[in-house]
mmCIF file of C-alpha atoms in Angstrom:
data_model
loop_
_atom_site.group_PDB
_atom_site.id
_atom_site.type_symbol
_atom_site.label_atom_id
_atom_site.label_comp_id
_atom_site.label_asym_id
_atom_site.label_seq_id
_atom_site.Cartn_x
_atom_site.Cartn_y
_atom_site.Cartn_z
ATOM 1 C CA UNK A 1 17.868 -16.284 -19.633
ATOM 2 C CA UNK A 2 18.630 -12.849 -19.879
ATOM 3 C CA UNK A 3 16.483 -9.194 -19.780
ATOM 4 C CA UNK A 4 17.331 -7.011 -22.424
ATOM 5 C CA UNK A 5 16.856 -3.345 -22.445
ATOM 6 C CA UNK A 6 14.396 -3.943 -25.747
ATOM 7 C CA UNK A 7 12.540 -6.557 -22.989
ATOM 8 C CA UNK A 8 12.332 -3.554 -20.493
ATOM 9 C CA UNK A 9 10.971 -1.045 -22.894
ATOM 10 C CA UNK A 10 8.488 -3.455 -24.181
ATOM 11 C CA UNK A 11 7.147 -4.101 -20.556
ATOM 12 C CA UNK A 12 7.534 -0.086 -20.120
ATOM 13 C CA UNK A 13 5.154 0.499 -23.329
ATOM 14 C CA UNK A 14 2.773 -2.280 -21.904
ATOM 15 C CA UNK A 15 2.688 -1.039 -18.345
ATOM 16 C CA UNK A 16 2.081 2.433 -20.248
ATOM 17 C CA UNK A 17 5.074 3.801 -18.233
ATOM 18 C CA UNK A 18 7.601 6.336 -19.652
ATOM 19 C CA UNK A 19 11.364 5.354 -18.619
ATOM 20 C CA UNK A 20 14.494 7.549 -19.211
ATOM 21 C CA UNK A 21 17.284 5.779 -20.812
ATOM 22 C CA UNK A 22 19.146 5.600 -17.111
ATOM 23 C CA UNK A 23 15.702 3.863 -15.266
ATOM 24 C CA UNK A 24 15.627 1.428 -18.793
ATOM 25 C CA UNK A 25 19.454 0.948 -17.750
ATOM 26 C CA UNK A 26 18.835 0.429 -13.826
ATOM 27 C CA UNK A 27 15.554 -1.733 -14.325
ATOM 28 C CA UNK A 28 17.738 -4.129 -16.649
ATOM 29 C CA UNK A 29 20.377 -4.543 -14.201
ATOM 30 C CA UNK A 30 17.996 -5.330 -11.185
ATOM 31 C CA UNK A 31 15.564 -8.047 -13.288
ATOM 32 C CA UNK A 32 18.627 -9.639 -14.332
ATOM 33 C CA UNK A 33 20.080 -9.948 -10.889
ATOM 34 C CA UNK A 34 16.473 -11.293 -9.721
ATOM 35 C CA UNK A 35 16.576 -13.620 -12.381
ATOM 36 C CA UNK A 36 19.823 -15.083 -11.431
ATOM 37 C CA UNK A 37 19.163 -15.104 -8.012
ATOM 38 C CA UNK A 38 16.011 -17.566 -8.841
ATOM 39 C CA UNK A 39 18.814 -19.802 -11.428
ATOM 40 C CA UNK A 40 20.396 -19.973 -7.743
ATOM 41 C CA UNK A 41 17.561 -21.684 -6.238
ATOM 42 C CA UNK A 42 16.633 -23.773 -9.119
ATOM 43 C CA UNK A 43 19.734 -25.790 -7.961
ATOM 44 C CA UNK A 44 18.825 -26.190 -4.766
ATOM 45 C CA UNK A 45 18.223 -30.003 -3.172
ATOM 46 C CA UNK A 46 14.604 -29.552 -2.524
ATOM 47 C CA UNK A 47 13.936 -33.521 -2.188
ATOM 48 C CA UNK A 48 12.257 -34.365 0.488
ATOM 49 C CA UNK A 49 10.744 -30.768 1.284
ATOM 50 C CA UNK A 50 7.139 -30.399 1.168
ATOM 51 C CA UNK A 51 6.209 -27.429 -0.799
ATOM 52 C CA UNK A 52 4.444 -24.347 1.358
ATOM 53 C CA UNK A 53 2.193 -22.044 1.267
ATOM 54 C CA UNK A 54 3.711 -19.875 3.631
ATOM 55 C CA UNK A 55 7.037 -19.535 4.730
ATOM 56 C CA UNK A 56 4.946 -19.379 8.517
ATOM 57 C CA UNK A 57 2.141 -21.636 10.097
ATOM 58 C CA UNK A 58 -0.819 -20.035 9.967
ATOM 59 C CA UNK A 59 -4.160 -20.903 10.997
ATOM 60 C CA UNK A 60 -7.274 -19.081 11.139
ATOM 61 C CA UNK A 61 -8.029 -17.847 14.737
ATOM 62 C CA UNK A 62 -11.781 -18.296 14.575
ATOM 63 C CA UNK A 63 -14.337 -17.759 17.531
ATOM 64 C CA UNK A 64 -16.815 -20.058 18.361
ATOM 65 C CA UNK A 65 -19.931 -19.298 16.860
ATOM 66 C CA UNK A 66 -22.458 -18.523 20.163
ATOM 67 C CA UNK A 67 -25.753 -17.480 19.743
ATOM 68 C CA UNK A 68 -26.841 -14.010 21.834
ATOM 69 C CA UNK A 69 -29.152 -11.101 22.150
ATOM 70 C CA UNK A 70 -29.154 -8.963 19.354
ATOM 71 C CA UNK A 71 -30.389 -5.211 18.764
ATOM 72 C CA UNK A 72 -34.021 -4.698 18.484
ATOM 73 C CA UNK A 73 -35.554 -3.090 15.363
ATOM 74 C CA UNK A 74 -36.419 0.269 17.029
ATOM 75 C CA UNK A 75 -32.397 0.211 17.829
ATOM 76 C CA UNK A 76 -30.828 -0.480 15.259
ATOM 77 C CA UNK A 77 -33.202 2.265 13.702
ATOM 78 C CA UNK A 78 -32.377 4.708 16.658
ATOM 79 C CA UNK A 79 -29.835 7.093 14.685
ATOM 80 C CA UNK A 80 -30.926 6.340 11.224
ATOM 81 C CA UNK A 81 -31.140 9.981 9.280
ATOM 82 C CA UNK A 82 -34.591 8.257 7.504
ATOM 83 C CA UNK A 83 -36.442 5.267 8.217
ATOM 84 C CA UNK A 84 -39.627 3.521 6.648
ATOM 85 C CA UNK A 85 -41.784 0.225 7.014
ATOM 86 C CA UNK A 86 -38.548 -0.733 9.837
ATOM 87 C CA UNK A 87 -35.914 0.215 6.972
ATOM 88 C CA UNK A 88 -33.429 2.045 6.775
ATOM 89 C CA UNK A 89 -33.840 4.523 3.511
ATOM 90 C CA UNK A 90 -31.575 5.671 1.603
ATOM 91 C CA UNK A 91 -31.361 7.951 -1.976
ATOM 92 C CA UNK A 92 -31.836 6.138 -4.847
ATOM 93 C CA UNK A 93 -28.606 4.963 -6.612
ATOM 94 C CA UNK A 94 -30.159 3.833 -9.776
ATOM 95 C CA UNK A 95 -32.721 5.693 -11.920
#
């Protein structure tokens, strides 16, 4: 498979983008080379590989959950500009 400059331009026109004739030029050259860099690893021997995820291990570095004192109403409230009925209030957003 091959990119074509008429494949670049219609990507261009979709991606609303205005290309000179030399970045319609360049942009052919480099998805062609990225395409035949992935025909390279289609012919790899992946047998026996189990497909990933990520190239690293990674697992989620989670705390414990601990229960503990929290803030009381009055201060959580302490530097709130306006507060009412233990709320904090704020200008309406919707009319």
């Amino acid at each position: 498979m091959s990119i074509t400059v008429k494949d670049v331009q219609h990507v261009a026109r979709l991606a609303r983008l205005h290309l000179s004739p030399e970045e319609e030029a360049t942009f052919t050259e480099q998805m062609n080379a990225i395409l035949q860099y992935a025909e390279k690893l289609s012919g790899l021997n992946t047998e026996g590989v189990q497909p990933t995820t990520h190239v690293l291990h990674v697992s989620n570095v989670m705390r414990e959950d601990v229960v503990k004192e929290s803030l009381t109403l009055e201060e959580a409230l302490l530097n709130a500009s306006e507060e009412e009925d233990g709320q904090f209030k704020v200008p309406a957003v919707l009319e």
